[in-house]
Coordinates of C-alpha atoms in Angstrom, one line a residue:
M1 CA 44.0 -10.8 32.5
S2 CA 41.5 -8.2 33.5
T3 CA 37.8 -8.3 32.6
D4 CA 38.3 -5.3 30.3
A5 CA 41.1 -7.1 28.6
K6 CA 39.0 -10.2 28.1
Q7 CA 36.2 -8.1 26.7
L8 CA 38.6 -6.4 24.3
R9 CA 39.8 -9.7 23.0
R10 CA 36.3 -10.9 22.6
I11 CA 35.4 -7.8 20.6
A12 CA 38.5 -8.2 18.4
F13 CA 37.5 -11.8 17.7
A14 CA 34.0 -10.7 16.8
S15 CA 35.4 -8.2 14.4
L16 CA 37.6 -10.8 12.9
I17 CA 35.1 -13.6 12.4
G18 CA 32.3 -11.3 11.3
T19 CA 34.5 -9.7 8.7
M20 CA 35.8 -13.1 7.7
V21 CA 32.2 -14.3 6.9
E22 CA 31.4 -11.1 5.0
W23 CA 34.5 -11.3 2.9
Y24 CA 34.1 -15.0 2.2
D25 CA 30.8 -14.1 0.6
F26 CA 32.3 -11.3 -1.3
Y27 CA 35.4 -13.2 -2.5
I28 CA 33.4 -16.3 -3.8
Y29 CA 31.5 -13.9 -6.1
G30 CA 34.8 -12.5 -7.5
T31 CA 36.1 -16.0 -8.1
A32 CA 32.9 -17.2 -9.7
A33 CA 32.9 -14.1 -11.9
A34 CA 36.3 -15.0 -13.1
L35 CA 35.6 -18.7 -13.7
A36 CA 31.9 -19.3 -14.6
L37 CA 29.4 -16.4 -14.4
G38 CA 30.3 -14.8 -17.8
D39 CA 29.0 -17.4 -20.2
L40 CA 26.3 -18.7 -17.8
F41 CA 24.6 -15.3 -17.4
F42 CA 25.8 -13.5 -20.6
P43 CA 26.0 -16.3 -23.2
S44 CA 25.3 -14.2 -26.3
L45 CA 28.4 -12.1 -25.9
S46 CA 32.0 -12.7 -27.1
P47 CA 34.5 -14.2 -24.6
I48 CA 36.0 -10.7 -23.8
A49 CA 32.5 -9.2 -23.5
Q50 CA 31.5 -12.0 -21.2
T51 CA 34.5 -11.3 -18.9
L52 CA 33.7 -7.6 -18.9
S53 CA 30.1 -8.3 -18.1
A54 CA 30.9 -10.6 -15.2
F55 CA 33.3 -8.1 -13.8
A56 CA 30.7 -5.3 -14.4
T57 CA 28.4 -7.1 -12.0
F58 CA 31.3 -7.4 -9.6
A59 CA 31.8 -3.6 -10.0
I60 CA 28.1 -3.0 -9.2
G61 CA 28.7 -4.3 -5.7
F62 CA 31.4 -1.7 -5.2
I63 CA 29.1 1.1 -6.6
A64 CA 26.5 0.1 -4.0
R65 CA 29.0 0.1 -1.1
P66 CA 29.1 3.9 -0.5
L67 CA 25.3 3.8 -0.2
G68 CA 25.6 1.0 2.4
G69 CA 28.3 3.0 4.2
I70 CA 26.0 6.1 4.3
V71 CA 22.9 4.2 5.5
F72 CA 24.6 1.9 8.0
G73 CA 27.1 4.6 9.0
H74 CA 24.2 6.8 9.9
L75 CA 22.6 4.1 12.0
G76 CA 25.9 3.1 13.6
D77 CA 26.7 6.7 14.6
R78 CA 23.1 7.2 15.9
I79 CA 22.3 3.9 17.6
G80 CA 25.5 2.1 18.0
R81 CA 27.6 -0.6 16.2
K82 CA 26.4 -4.0 17.3
Y83 CA 22.9 -4.4 15.8
V84 CA 24.0 -2.6 12.6
L85 CA 26.7 -5.2 12.2
M86 CA 24.3 -8.1 12.8
L87 CA 22.0 -6.7 10.1
T88 CA 24.8 -6.3 7.5
L89 CA 25.9 -9.9 8.1
L90 CA 22.3 -11.2 7.6
M91 CA 21.8 -9.1 4.4
M92 CA 25.2 -10.2 2.9
G93 CA 24.7 -13.8 3.7
G94 CA 21.1 -13.9 2.5
S95 CA 22.1 -12.4 -0.9
T96 CA 25.0 -14.8 -1.3
F97 CA 22.8 -17.8 -0.6
L98 CA 20.2 -16.7 -3.2
I99 CA 22.9 -16.2 -5.8
G100 CA 23.7 -19.9 -5.3
L101 CA 20.1 -20.8 -6.1
L102 CA 19.7 -18.4 -9.1
P103 CA 18.8 -20.0 -12.4
D104 CA 21.1 -19.1 -15.3
Y105 CA 20.3 -17.4 -18.6
G106 CA 19.5 -20.7 -20.4
T107 CA 16.7 -21.4 -17.8
I108 CA 15.0 -18.0 -17.3
G109 CA 16.5 -15.8 -20.0
V110 CA 17.2 -12.1 -19.4
A111 CA 15.7 -12.3 -15.9
A112 CA 18.9 -14.2 -14.8
P113 CA 21.4 -11.3 -15.2
I114 CA 18.9 -8.8 -13.9
L115 CA 18.4 -10.8 -10.7
L116 CA 22.2 -11.4 -10.5
V117 CA 22.8 -7.6 -10.6
L118 CA 20.1 -7.0 -7.9
L119 CA 21.6 -9.5 -5.5
R120 CA 25.0 -8.2 -6.2
F121 CA 23.8 -4.7 -5.4
L122 CA 22.4 -5.9 -2.0
Q123 CA 25.7 -7.6 -1.3
G124 CA 27.5 -4.3 -1.9
I125 CA 25.2 -2.4 0.4
A126 CA 25.8 -4.9 3.2
V127 CA 29.6 -4.8 2.8
G128 CA 29.4 -1.0 2.7
G129 CA 28.3 -1.0 6.4
E130 CA 30.4 -3.9 7.5
W131 CA 34.0 -2.7 7.5
G132 CA 33.5 0.6 9.3
G133 CA 31.6 -0.9 12.2
A134 CA 33.8 -3.9 12.5
A135 CA 36.9 -1.8 12.5
L136 CA 35.5 0.6 15.1
L137 CA 34.5 -2.2 17.5
S138 CA 38.1 -2.9 18.2
V139 CA 39.8 0.5 17.6
E140 CA 37.6 2.5 19.9
R141 CA 37.9 0.2 22.8
A142 CA 41.7 -0.4 22.6
P143 CA 44.3 1.4 24.7
A144 CA 46.2 4.1 22.7
N145 CA 49.4 2.2 22.4
R146 CA 47.7 -0.9 21.1
R147 CA 45.0 0.6 19.0
T148 CA 46.5 -0.2 15.6
F149 CA 47.2 -3.8 16.6
Y150 CA 43.7 -4.5 17.8
G151 CA 42.3 -2.7 14.7
S152 CA 44.2 -5.1 12.5
F153 CA 42.0 -8.0 13.6
T154 CA 39.3 -6.6 11.3
Q155 CA 41.9 -6.8 8.5
I156 CA 42.9 -10.3 9.3
G157 CA 39.3 -11.4 8.8
S158 CA 39.8 -10.4 5.1
P159 CA 42.5 -12.9 4.2
L160 CA 40.8 -15.5 6.4
G161 CA 37.7 -15.1 4.4
L162 CA 39.8 -15.3 1.2
L163 CA 41.5 -18.4 2.4
L164 CA 38.2 -20.1 3.3
A165 CA 36.7 -19.1 -0.1
A166 CA 39.7 -20.2 -2.1
G167 CA 39.9 -23.5 -0.1
V168 CA 36.2 -24.2 -0.6
F169 CA 36.5 -23.5 -4.3
A170 CA 39.5 -25.8 -4.6
V171 CA 37.7 -28.7 -2.8
V172 CA 34.6 -28.2 -4.9
Q173 CA 36.6 -28.1 -8.1
A174 CA 38.4 -31.4 -7.2
I175 CA 35.0 -33.0 -6.4
S176 CA 32.9 -31.6 -9.3
G177 CA 35.5 -31.8 -12.1
P178 CA 33.9 -30.7 -15.3
G179 CA 30.7 -30.0 -13.4
M180 CA 32.4 -27.0 -11.7
H181 CA 31.3 -24.8 -14.5
S182 CA 27.6 -25.9 -14.6
W183 CA 26.8 -26.5 -10.9
G184 CA 29.9 -26.8 -8.7
W185 CA 30.4 -23.0 -8.5
R186 CA 27.0 -22.8 -6.6
I187 CA 28.2 -24.9 -3.6
P188 CA 30.4 -22.2 -2.0
F189 CA 27.4 -19.7 -2.2
L190 CA 25.0 -22.2 -0.5
L191 CA 27.5 -23.0 2.2
S192 CA 27.4 -19.4 3.4
V193 CA 24.2 -20.1 5.4
F194 CA 26.3 -22.0 8.0
L195 CA 28.8 -19.1 8.3
I196 CA 25.9 -16.6 8.8
A197 CA 24.8 -18.5 11.8
I198 CA 28.3 -18.6 13.3
G199 CA 28.8 -14.9 12.7
Q200 CA 25.4 -13.9 14.2
F201 CA 26.1 -15.9 17.3
V202 CA 29.5 -14.3 17.9
R203 CA 28.3 -10.8 17.4
S204 CA 25.2 -11.3 19.5
R205 CA 27.5 -11.8 22.5
I206 CA 29.1 -8.4 22.2
E207 CA 28.0 -5.7 24.7
E208 CA 27.2 -2.3 23.2
Q209 CA 29.2 0.4 25.1
P210 CA 29.5 4.2 24.8
V211 CA 32.4 5.3 22.6
P212 CA 35.3 6.9 24.6
G213 CA 35.2 10.7 24.1
E214 CA 31.8 10.7 22.4
R215 CA 29.7 13.8 23.0
A216 CA 26.4 13.4 24.7
K217 CA 24.4 14.1 21.6
P218 CA 25.4 12.5 18.2
A219 CA 25.3 14.5 15.0
G220 CA 21.8 14.9 13.6
L221 CA 22.8 13.9 10.1
P222 CA 26.3 12.4 10.2
L223 CA 26.7 12.4 6.4
G224 CA 26.0 16.1 6.2
T225 CA 28.4 16.9 9.0
V226 CA 31.1 14.7 7.3
L227 CA 30.7 16.4 3.9
R228 CA 30.5 19.9 5.3
E229 CA 33.2 19.8 8.0
H230 CA 35.4 16.9 7.1
W231 CA 35.5 16.8 3.3
A232 CA 39.3 17.1 3.2
A233 CA 39.6 14.0 5.4
V234 CA 37.3 12.1 3.1
L235 CA 39.3 13.0 0.0
L236 CA 42.7 12.3 1.5
G237 CA 41.6 9.2 3.4
T238 CA 40.0 7.8 0.2
G239 CA 43.2 8.5 -1.8
A240 CA 45.4 7.0 0.9
M241 CA 43.4 3.8 0.8
V242 CA 43.0 3.3 -2.9
V243 CA 46.2 1.4 -3.6
T244 CA 45.6 -1.3 -1.1
L245 CA 42.2 -2.1 -2.6
T246 CA 43.5 -1.8 -6.2
G247 CA 46.4 -3.9 -5.4
F248 CA 44.5 -6.7 -3.9
Y249 CA 41.9 -7.1 -6.6
L250 CA 44.4 -6.8 -9.4
S251 CA 46.8 -9.3 -7.8
T252 CA 44.0 -11.9 -7.1
T253 CA 40.6 -11.4 -8.9
F254 CA 41.9 -9.9 -12.1
L255 CA 45.0 -12.2 -12.2
T256 CA 42.8 -15.2 -11.8
S257 CA 40.8 -14.3 -14.9
Y258 CA 43.8 -13.1 -16.9
G259 CA 46.0 -16.0 -15.8
T260 CA 43.5 -18.7 -16.8
K261 CA 42.3 -17.1 -20.1
Q262 CA 45.6 -15.5 -21.4
L263 CA 48.6 -17.1 -19.7
G264 CA 47.5 -20.8 -19.6
Y265 CA 47.6 -21.3 -15.9
S266 CA 45.0 -23.6 -14.5
S267 CA 42.3 -22.2 -12.2
G268 CA 43.7 -24.5 -9.4
E269 CA 47.1 -22.9 -9.7
L270 CA 45.6 -19.4 -9.4
L271 CA 43.5 -20.5 -6.5
T272 CA 46.6 -21.9 -4.8
G273 CA 48.4 -18.7 -5.3
T274 CA 45.5 -16.8 -3.8
M275 CA 45.5 -19.1 -0.7
L276 CA 49.3 -18.5 -0.3
V277 CA 48.7 -14.8 -0.3
A278 CA 46.0 -15.2 2.4
V279 CA 48.3 -17.2 4.6
I280 CA 51.1 -14.6 4.3
Q281 CA 48.8 -11.7 5.1
I282 CA 47.4 -13.4 8.2
L283 CA 51.0 -13.2 9.5
A284 CA 52.0 -9.9 8.0
L285 CA 49.0 -7.7 8.9
P286 CA 49.4 -7.9 12.7
L287 CA 53.1 -7.5 12.4
A288 CA 52.6 -4.3 10.3
A289 CA 50.1 -3.0 12.9
M290 CA 52.5 -3.6 15.8
L291 CA 55.2 -1.8 13.9
A292 CA 52.8 1.1 13.3
D293 CA 52.0 1.2 17.0
K294 CA 55.7 1.6 17.7
R295 CA 56.9 3.8 14.9
G296 CA 53.8 5.6 13.8
R297 CA 51.1 4.8 11.2
L298 CA 52.0 7.4 8.7
P299 CA 55.6 6.2 8.2
V300 CA 54.5 2.6 7.9
I301 CA 51.7 3.3 5.5
L302 CA 54.0 5.5 3.4
A303 CA 56.6 2.8 3.2
G304 CA 53.8 0.4 2.0
T305 CA 52.9 2.8 -0.9
V306 CA 56.6 2.9 -1.9
V307 CA 56.9 -0.9 -1.9
S308 CA 53.7 -1.3 -3.7
A309 CA 54.9 1.0 -6.5
L310 CA 58.2 -0.8 -6.8
L311 CA 56.7 -4.2 -7.0
A312 CA 53.8 -3.5 -9.4
V313 CA 55.9 -4.3 -12.6
P314 CA 57.6 -7.4 -11.0
L315 CA 54.2 -8.8 -10.0
F316 CA 53.0 -9.0 -13.6
S317 CA 56.4 -9.7 -15.1
L318 CA 56.7 -12.9 -13.0
A319 CA 53.2 -13.9 -14.0
D320 CA 54.0 -13.5 -17.6
T321 CA 56.8 -16.0 -17.4
G322 CA 54.3 -18.9 -17.3
I323 CA 56.1 -20.5 -14.4
V324 CA 53.7 -21.1 -11.6
G325 CA 56.3 -20.8 -8.8
L326 CA 57.3 -17.3 -10.1
L327 CA 53.6 -16.4 -10.3
W328 CA 53.2 -17.3 -6.7
L329 CA 56.3 -15.4 -5.7
G330 CA 55.1 -12.2 -7.3
M331 CA 51.7 -12.5 -5.7
I332 CA 53.3 -13.1 -2.2
L333 CA 55.9 -10.3 -2.4
Y334 CA 53.5 -7.7 -3.6
N335 CA 50.9 -8.5 -0.9
I336 CA 53.6 -8.4 1.9
G337 CA 54.2 -4.8 0.8
R338 CA 50.5 -4.1 0.6
S339 CA 50.1 -5.3 4.2
L340 CA 52.1 -2.3 5.4
I341 CA 49.1 -0.2 4.3
Y342 CA 46.2 -2.6 5.0
G343 CA 47.2 -3.6 8.6
P344 CA 47.2 -0.1 10.1
L345 CA 44.2 1.1 8.0
P346 CA 41.4 0.9 10.7
A347 CA 43.3 3.0 13.3
F348 CA 44.5 5.3 10.5
A349 CA 41.0 5.9 9.3
A350 CA 39.5 6.3 12.8
A351 CA 41.9 9.1 13.7
L352 CA 40.6 11.1 10.7
F353 CA 37.1 11.7 12.2
P354 CA 35.5 12.6 15.6
A355 CA 33.5 10.0 17.4
T356 CA 30.0 11.3 16.5
V357 CA 30.6 10.9 12.7
R358 CA 33.3 8.3 12.7
F359 CA 31.3 5.3 11.4
T360 CA 30.0 7.4 8.5
G361 CA 33.4 9.1 7.8
I362 CA 35.6 6.0 7.6
S363 CA 32.9 4.0 5.8
L364 CA 32.7 6.7 3.1
C365 CA 36.5 6.7 2.7
Y366 CA 36.8 3.0 2.5
Q367 CA 33.9 2.4 0.1
L368 CA 34.8 5.2 -2.2
A369 CA 38.3 3.7 -2.4
G370 CA 36.6 0.4 -3.0
I371 CA 34.9 1.8 -6.1
L372 CA 38.2 3.1 -7.5
G373 CA 40.3 0.2 -6.4
G374 CA 38.0 -2.8 -6.5
G375 CA 35.1 -1.9 -8.7
I376 CA 36.7 0.0 -11.6
A377 CA 40.2 -1.3 -11.4
P378 CA 39.5 -4.8 -12.7
L379 CA 37.5 -3.3 -15.6
I380 CA 40.4 -1.0 -16.5
A381 CA 42.9 -3.9 -16.2
V382 CA 40.8 -6.0 -18.6
A383 CA 40.8 -3.2 -21.1
L384 CA 44.5 -2.4 -20.7
S385 CA 45.4 -6.1 -21.1
S386 CA 43.2 -6.8 -24.1
G387 CA 46.2 -6.8 -26.5
G388 CA 47.9 -9.4 -24.4
A389 CA 50.4 -7.0 -22.6
T390 CA 50.4 -6.6 -18.8
L391 CA 52.9 -3.7 -18.6
P392 CA 50.1 -1.1 -18.9
V393 CA 48.3 -2.8 -16.0
A394 CA 51.4 -2.8 -13.9
L395 CA 52.0 0.9 -14.6
Y396 CA 48.4 1.7 -13.7
L397 CA 48.9 -0.2 -10.4
A398 CA 52.1 1.7 -9.7
A399 CA 50.3 5.0 -10.4
M400 CA 47.7 4.2 -7.8
A401 CA 50.5 3.6 -5.3
V402 CA 52.0 7.0 -6.1
L403 CA 48.5 8.6 -5.6
S404 CA 48.1 7.0 -2.2
G405 CA 51.6 8.0 -1.1
A406 CA 50.9 11.6 -2.1
C407 CA 47.7 11.7 0.0
V408 CA 49.6 10.3 3.0
L409 CA 52.2 13.1 2.6
V410 CA 49.5 15.7 2.4
I411 CA 48.0 14.4 5.6
R412 CA 51.4 14.7 7.2
Y413 CA 51.8 18.2 5.9
R414 CA 48.3 19.4 6.9
T415 CA 48.6 18.1 10.5
G416 CA 52.2 19.2 11.0
T417 CA 52.9 16.0 12.9
D418 CA 52.5 12.3 12.8
H419 CA 49.1 12.5 14.4
L420 CA 48.5 8.9 13.3
A421 CA 51.1 7.5 15.7
A422 CA 49.9 6.1 19.0
E423 CA 48.2 9.0 20.6
P424 CA 48.9 9.7 24.3
A425 CA 45.8 8.9 26.3
G426 CA 43.8 8.4 23.1
E427 CA 43.1 12.2 22.9
Q428 CA 43.5 12.4 19.1
L429 CA 41.0 9.6 18.5
Q430 CA 38.5 11.2 20.8
R431 CA 38.7 14.7 19.2
G432 CA 39.1 13.7 15.6
S433 CA 42.0 14.7 13.5
T434 CA 43.4 18.1 12.5
V435 CA 43.3 17.2 8.8
D436 CA 40.4 19.6 8.2
R437 CA 41.8 22.4 10.3

């Protein structure tokens, strides 16, 4: 193994573990919002209003993410990836730890939900800068014919973080029993301090290097350049990504809340299903990325949108049976299909923008898709399912898949070729895509 190959694997590992820590923090909030935060921080509301309020604070984190993408994308495009990623990790972990210490409404009154919203906003800003930088660490250094595979390590960090978060919650629930609602939910937040230390150590060992193909002088204001010269790539990239984020949050976070409150599943059964999804994705994501390196990213991503559309109704129909094994089967099958989109996503996004604005461009796409798919989608799903029917939710999810598939086809049409296949000599990644031309 050459020195360069060793460094590339070290970078991929840093992308994976850093993203794992970031998403652990993000996922435990989503789980706590589904299980405990509603009546602890919004006790004067009805049960449905409590759920909506808890998910509204969840949505605030997504609303903050584009701001984080803009701020940290600017810094990442101007000064490099490494130190920006260390800062996002510290901000995310610190906010998460403080949520674990936050008194509830019964202790400090209205200040409790206000502080919860503030800390959630800071979490969102941090995550807004995390994904783009972590993805580019691997994608920009990889050889052209392996770029999608190495980019998928950033994505693998997501189910690893989910698996860790769900596992910690399951253990805490078993230990705390009835105390899970009053104090047990705080433990996963407090444990994040140890993960911050691990992530910071790993990322501190990465060497900052010039981006291949980067011009000598970076864009003066990357956001302005992206919006002025690459607005079509932003719109199409956002649309292409939206189904994978919508699908994840509806098949895990929303389903955790709906399944426990409406369908009679225990929280442990839902957490087990979420952990099974994570294990399957850890295997499926690199396989999807390798397939995309061989056959092209656009065909694989397009296939993922078709599968996601076809499995949306079965996902919720199996959950509605009340049989836990069928619930898990629906969750697993749907997320295998979703992996066809999520695995190739970093390399797909990187090819849409030139090097000098790439951090800003891909962060903006991903975080805007996060607002639509992760922030707004659970709120829409709660409203659509208020009458006890999940078919409207399933059709909404299928519609998001159709939207993403349409955006992928437009990208294919505008470029006139599968420019998201493995590019010879990496030329396409260096120049940026032809989406805007």
